[in-house]
Coordinates of C-alpha atoms and ligand atoms in Angstrom, one line a residue:
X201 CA 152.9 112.1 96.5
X202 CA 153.3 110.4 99.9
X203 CA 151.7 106.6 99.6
X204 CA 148.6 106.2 102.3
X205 CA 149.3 103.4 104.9
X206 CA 145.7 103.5 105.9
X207 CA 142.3 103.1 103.4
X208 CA 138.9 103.3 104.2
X209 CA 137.1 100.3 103.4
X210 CA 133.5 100.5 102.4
X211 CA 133.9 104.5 103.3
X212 CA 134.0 104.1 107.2
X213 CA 136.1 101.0 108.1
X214 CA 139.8 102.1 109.3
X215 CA 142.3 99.4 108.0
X216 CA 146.3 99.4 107.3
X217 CA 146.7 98.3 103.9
X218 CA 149.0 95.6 105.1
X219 CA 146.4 93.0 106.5
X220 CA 146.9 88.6 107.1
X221 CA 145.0 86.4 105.3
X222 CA 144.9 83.1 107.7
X223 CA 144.5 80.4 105.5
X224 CA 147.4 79.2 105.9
X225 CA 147.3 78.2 109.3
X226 CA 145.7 75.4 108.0
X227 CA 147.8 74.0 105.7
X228 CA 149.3 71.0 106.8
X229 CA 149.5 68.0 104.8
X230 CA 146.7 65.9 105.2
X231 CA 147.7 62.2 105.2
X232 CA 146.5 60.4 102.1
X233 CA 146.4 62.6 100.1
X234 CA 149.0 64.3 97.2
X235 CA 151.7 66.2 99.4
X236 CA 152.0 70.3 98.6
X237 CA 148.2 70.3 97.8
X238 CA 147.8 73.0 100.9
X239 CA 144.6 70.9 101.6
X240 CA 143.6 73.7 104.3
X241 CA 141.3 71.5 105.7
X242 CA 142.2 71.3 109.3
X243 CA 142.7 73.6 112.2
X244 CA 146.8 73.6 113.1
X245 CA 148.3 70.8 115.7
X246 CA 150.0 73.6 117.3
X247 CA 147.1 75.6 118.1
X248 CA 148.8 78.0 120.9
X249 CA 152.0 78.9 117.5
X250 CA 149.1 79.9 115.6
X251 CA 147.4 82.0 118.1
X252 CA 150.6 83.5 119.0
X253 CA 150.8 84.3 114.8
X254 CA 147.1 86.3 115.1
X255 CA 147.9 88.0 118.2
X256 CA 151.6 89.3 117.4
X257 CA 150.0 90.2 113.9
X258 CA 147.4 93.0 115.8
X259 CA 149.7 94.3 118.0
X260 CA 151.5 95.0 115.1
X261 CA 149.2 97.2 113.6
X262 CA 147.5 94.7 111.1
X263 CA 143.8 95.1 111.7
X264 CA 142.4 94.0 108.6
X265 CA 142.2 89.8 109.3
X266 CA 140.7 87.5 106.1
X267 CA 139.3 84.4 106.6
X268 CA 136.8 81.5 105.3
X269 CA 134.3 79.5 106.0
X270 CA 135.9 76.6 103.9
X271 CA 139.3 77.0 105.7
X272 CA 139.3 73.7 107.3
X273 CA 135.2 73.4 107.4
X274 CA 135.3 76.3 109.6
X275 CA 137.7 75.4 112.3
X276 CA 139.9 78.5 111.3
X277 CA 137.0 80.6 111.8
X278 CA 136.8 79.4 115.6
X279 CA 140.7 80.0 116.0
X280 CA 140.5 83.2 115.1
X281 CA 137.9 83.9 117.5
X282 CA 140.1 82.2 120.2
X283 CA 143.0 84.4 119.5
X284 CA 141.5 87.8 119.0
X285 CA 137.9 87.9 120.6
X286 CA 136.9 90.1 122.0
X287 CA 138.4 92.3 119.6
X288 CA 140.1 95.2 119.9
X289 CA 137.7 98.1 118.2
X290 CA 140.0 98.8 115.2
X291 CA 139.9 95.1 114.0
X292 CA 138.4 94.3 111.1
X293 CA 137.5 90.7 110.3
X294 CA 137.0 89.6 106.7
X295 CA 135.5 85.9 105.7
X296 CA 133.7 84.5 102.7
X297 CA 131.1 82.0 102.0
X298 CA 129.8 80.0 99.0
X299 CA 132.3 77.3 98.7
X300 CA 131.7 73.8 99.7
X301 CA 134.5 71.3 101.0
X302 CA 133.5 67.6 100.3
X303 CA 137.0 66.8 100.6
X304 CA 140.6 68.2 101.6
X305 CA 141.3 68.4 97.4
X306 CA 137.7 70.1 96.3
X307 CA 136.8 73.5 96.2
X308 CA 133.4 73.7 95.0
X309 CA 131.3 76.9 94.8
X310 CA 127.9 76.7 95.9
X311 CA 125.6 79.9 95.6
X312 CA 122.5 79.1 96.5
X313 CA 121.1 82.1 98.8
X314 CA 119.7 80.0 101.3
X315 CA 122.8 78.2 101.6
X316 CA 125.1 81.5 101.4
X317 CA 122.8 82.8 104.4
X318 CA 123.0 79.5 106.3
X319 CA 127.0 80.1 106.3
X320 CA 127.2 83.9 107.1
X321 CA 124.7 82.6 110.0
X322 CA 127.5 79.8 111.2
X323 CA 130.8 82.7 110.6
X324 CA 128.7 84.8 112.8
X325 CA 128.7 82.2 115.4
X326 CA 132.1 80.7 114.8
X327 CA 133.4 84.1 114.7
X328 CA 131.5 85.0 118.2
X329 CA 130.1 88.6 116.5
X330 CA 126.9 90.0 115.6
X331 CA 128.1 91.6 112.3
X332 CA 130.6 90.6 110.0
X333 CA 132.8 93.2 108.6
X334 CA 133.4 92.3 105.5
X335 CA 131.5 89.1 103.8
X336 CA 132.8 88.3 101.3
X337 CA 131.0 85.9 98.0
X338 CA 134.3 83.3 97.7
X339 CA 133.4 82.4 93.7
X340 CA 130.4 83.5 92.1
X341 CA 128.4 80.2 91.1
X342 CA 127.4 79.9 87.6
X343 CA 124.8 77.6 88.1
X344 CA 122.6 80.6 90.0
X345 CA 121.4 84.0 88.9
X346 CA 124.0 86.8 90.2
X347 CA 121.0 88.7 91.3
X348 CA 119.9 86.0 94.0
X349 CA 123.4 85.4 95.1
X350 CA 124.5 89.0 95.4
X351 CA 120.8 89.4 96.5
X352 CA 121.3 86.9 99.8
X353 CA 124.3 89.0 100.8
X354 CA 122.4 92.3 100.6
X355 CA 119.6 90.7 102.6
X356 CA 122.0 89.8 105.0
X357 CA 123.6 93.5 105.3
X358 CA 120.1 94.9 105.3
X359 CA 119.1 92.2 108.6
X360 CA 122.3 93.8 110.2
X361 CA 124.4 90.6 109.7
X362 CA 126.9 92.1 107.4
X363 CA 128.6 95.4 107.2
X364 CA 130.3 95.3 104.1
X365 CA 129.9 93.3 100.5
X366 CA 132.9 91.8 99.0
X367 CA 133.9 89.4 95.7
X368 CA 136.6 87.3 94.8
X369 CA 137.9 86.0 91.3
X370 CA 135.6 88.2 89.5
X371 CA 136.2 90.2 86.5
X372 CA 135.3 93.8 86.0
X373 CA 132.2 92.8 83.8
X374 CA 130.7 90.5 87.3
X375 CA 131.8 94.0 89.4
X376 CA 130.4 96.3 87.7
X377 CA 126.7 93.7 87.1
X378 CA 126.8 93.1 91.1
X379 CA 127.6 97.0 91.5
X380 CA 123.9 97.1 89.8
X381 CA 122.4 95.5 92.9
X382 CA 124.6 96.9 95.7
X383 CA 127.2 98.2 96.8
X384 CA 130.6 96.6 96.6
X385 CA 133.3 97.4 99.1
X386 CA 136.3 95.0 97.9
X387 CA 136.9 92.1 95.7
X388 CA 139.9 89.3 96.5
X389 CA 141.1 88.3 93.0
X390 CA 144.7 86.9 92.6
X391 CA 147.3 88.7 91.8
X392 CA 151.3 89.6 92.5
X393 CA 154.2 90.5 90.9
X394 CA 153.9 87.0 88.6
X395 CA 150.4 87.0 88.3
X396 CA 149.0 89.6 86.4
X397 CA 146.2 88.2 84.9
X398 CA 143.7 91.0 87.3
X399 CA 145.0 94.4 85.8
X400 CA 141.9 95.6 84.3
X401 CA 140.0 94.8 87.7
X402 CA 143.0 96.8 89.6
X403 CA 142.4 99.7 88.0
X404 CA 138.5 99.6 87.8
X405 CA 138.6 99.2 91.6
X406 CA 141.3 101.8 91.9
X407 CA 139.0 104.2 89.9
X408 CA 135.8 103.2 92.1
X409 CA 137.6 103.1 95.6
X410 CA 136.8 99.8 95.7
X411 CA 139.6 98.0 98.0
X412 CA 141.9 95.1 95.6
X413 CA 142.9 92.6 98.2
X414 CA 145.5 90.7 96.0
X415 CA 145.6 87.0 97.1
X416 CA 148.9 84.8 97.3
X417 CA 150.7 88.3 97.5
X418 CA 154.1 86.7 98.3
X419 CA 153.8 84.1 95.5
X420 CA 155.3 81.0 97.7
X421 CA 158.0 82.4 97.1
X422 CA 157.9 81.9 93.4
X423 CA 159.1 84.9 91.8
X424 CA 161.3 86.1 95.3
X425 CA 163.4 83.2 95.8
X426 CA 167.5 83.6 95.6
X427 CA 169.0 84.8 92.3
X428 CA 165.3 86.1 91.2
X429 CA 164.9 89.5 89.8
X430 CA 162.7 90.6 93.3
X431 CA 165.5 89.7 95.2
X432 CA 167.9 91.6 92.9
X433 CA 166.2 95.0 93.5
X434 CA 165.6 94.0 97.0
X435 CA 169.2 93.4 97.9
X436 CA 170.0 97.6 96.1
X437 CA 166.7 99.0 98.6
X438 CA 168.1 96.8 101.9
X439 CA 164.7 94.9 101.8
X440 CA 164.0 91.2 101.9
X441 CA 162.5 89.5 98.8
X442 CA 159.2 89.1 100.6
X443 CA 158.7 92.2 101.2
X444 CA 160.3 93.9 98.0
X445 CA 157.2 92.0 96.5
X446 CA 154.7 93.4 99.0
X447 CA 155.9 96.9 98.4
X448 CA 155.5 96.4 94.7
X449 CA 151.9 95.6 95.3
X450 CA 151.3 98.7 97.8
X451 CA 152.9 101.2 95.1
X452 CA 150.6 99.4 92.0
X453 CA 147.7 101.0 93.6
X454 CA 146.6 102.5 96.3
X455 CA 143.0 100.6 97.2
X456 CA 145.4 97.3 97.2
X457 CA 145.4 95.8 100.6
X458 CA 147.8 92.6 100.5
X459 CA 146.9 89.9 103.2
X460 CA 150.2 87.4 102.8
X461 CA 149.4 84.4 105.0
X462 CA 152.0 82.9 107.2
X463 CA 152.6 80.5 110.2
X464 CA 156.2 82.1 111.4
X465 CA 156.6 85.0 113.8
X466 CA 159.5 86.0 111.7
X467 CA 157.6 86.1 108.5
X468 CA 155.3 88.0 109.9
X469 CA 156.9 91.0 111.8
X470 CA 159.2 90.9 107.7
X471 CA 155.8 91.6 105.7
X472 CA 154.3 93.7 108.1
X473 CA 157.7 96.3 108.2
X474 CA 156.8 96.2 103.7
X475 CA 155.1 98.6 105.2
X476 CA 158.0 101.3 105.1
X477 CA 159.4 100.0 102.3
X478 CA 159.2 102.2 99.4
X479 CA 160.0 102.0 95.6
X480 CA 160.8 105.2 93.5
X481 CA 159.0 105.3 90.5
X482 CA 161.6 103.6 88.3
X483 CA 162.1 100.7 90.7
X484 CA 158.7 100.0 90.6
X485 CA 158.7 100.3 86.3
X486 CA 161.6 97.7 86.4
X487 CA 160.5 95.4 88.7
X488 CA 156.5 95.4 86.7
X489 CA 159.0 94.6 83.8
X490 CA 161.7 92.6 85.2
X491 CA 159.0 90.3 86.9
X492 CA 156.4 90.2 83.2
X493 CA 159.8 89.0 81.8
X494 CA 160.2 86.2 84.4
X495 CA 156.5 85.1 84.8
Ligands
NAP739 N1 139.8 84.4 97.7 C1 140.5 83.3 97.5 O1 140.0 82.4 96.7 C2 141.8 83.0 98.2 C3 142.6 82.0 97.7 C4 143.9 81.8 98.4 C5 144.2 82.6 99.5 N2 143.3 83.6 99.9 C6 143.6 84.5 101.0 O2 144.8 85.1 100.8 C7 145.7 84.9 101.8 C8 147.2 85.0 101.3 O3 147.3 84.0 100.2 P1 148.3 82.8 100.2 O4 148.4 82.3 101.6 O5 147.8 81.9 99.2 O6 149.6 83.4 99.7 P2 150.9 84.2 100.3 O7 150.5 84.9 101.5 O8 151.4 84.9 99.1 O9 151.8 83.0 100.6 C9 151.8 82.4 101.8 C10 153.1 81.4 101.7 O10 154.2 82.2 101.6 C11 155.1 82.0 102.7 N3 155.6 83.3 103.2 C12 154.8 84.2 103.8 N4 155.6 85.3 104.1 C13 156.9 84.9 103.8 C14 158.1 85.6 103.8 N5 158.3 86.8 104.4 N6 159.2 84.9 103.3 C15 159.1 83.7 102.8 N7 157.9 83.0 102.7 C16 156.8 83.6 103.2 C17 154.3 81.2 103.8 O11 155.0 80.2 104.4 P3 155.4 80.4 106.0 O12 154.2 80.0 106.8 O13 156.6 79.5 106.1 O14 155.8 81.8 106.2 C18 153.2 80.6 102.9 O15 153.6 79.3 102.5 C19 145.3 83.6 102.5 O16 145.7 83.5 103.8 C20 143.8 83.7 102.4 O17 143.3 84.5 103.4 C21 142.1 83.8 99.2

């Protein structure tokens, strides 16, 4: 059967399945602290490169952008915005709320529902729209009832303020309990050809056409670097590592939507062209095995 490039997000959202997660645009070192932390914490020296990065990414046919609140306190918010708005009418903006950043090295949820509220309030503004697309709860907090967090971001769909609900890092237990309360359209868990650790949540969003936007799709690099197994099969397709791994994730199933982050041009225009690149049925077996054997 002929692989979809397109799926339907919520049921009436457009989106190629090969979409940019921009949190990387903020990941320079920042001074003081522990080097190759990816601190994401502030908004890129060279703003105009990353602009450039957003821009070239639409008008290659990525219309599905993710972003965060958290992603240096919101400053990556507001570059998106500068790049894209207004946007073009097939682009689909993703972000998330409900982590606090005290400091470039802490990551700590917060899900209180006025607070999750307060911060869809600030991405609308930041993000210079009066609905977001796709909001997105960044780590359920265990320190409040599910029902008030995933409450808040119904509230906010029902006021208009949100199209879509999405998770991240949840497993199929927390999907299906949230499910309970309201419809989900996506959850953002982490997964690639070295981390596995999501399979069950694959296939229960596969089963429920609920979209499985795999986070650090590309691995760093850790399981496609020279002499890996990725680049192995890559080199017998004609692909690039990078994008033998993207491809692999596109074939797994077909409601994942891989956003790899990245600040080069060249990167970029590679991951989005994983688009065409296909895997027979026993490439794809080996690799799933080749890369368990690696991980
Ligand atoms: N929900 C969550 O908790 C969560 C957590 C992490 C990330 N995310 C989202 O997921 C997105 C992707 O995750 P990620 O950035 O962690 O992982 P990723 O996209 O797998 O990896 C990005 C890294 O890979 C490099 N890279 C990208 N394309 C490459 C290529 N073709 N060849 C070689 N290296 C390449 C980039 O460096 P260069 O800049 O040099 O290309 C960058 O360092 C983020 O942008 C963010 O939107 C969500």
């Amino acid at each position: 059967m002929a692989m979809a490039n397109t799926f339907e997000l919520g049921g009436d959202l457009t989106v190629d399945r090969l979409g940019y997660g921009t949190m990387r645009l903020a990941a320079a070192p920042e001074p003081g602290f522990e080097a190759g932390m990816g601190h994401i914490w502030r908004a890129p020296a060279d703003r105009e490169s990353a602009k450039a990065v957003l821009r070239k990414a639409v008008e290659l046919g990525v219309n599905l952008i993710d972003t965060a609140d958290s992603y240096a306190l919101g400053e990556n918010e507001e570059l998106v915005a500068e790049a894209l708005h207004p946007y073009a009418d097939q682009v689909v903006i993703a972000t998330k709320v409900g982590v606090l950043r005290p400091s470039p090295v802490e990551w700590v949820p917060l899900g209180h529902p006025a607070y999750l509220r307060q911060q869809t309030e600030l991405s609308l503004r930041r993000l210079k729209v009066d609905r977001i697309d796709l909001l997105q709860l960044h780590r359920l907090d265990p320190a409040y009832p599910l029902e008030d967090q995933i409450g808040a971001l119904k509230q906010l769909v029902e006021e208009g303020k949100a199209r879509h609900i999405g998770l991240s890092e949840v497993s199929v237990e927390q999907l299906r309990a949230a499910q309970q309360i309201t419809p989900i359209a996506s959850v953002q868990n982490m997964y690639n050809l070295a981390e596995r650790g999501h399979e069950d949540v694959v296939d229960y969003a596969a089963a429920q056409g609920i979209a499985f936007i795999p986070f650090f799709p590309v691995a760093g690099g850790a399981v496609t670097g020279p002499g890996s197994p990725v680049a192995e099969v890559a080199t017998e397709i004609g692909a690039t590592p990078a994008q033998t791994a993207l491809a692999w994730l596109l074939h797994r199933s077909p409601t994942i939507l891989p956003i790899p982050g990245t600040t080069s041009l060249e990167h970029l225009a590679e991951n989005v062209a994983a688009r065409s690149v296909r895997l027979s049925d026993a490439q794809f077996a080996r690799l799933s095995e080749l890369a368990t054997a690696t991980a």
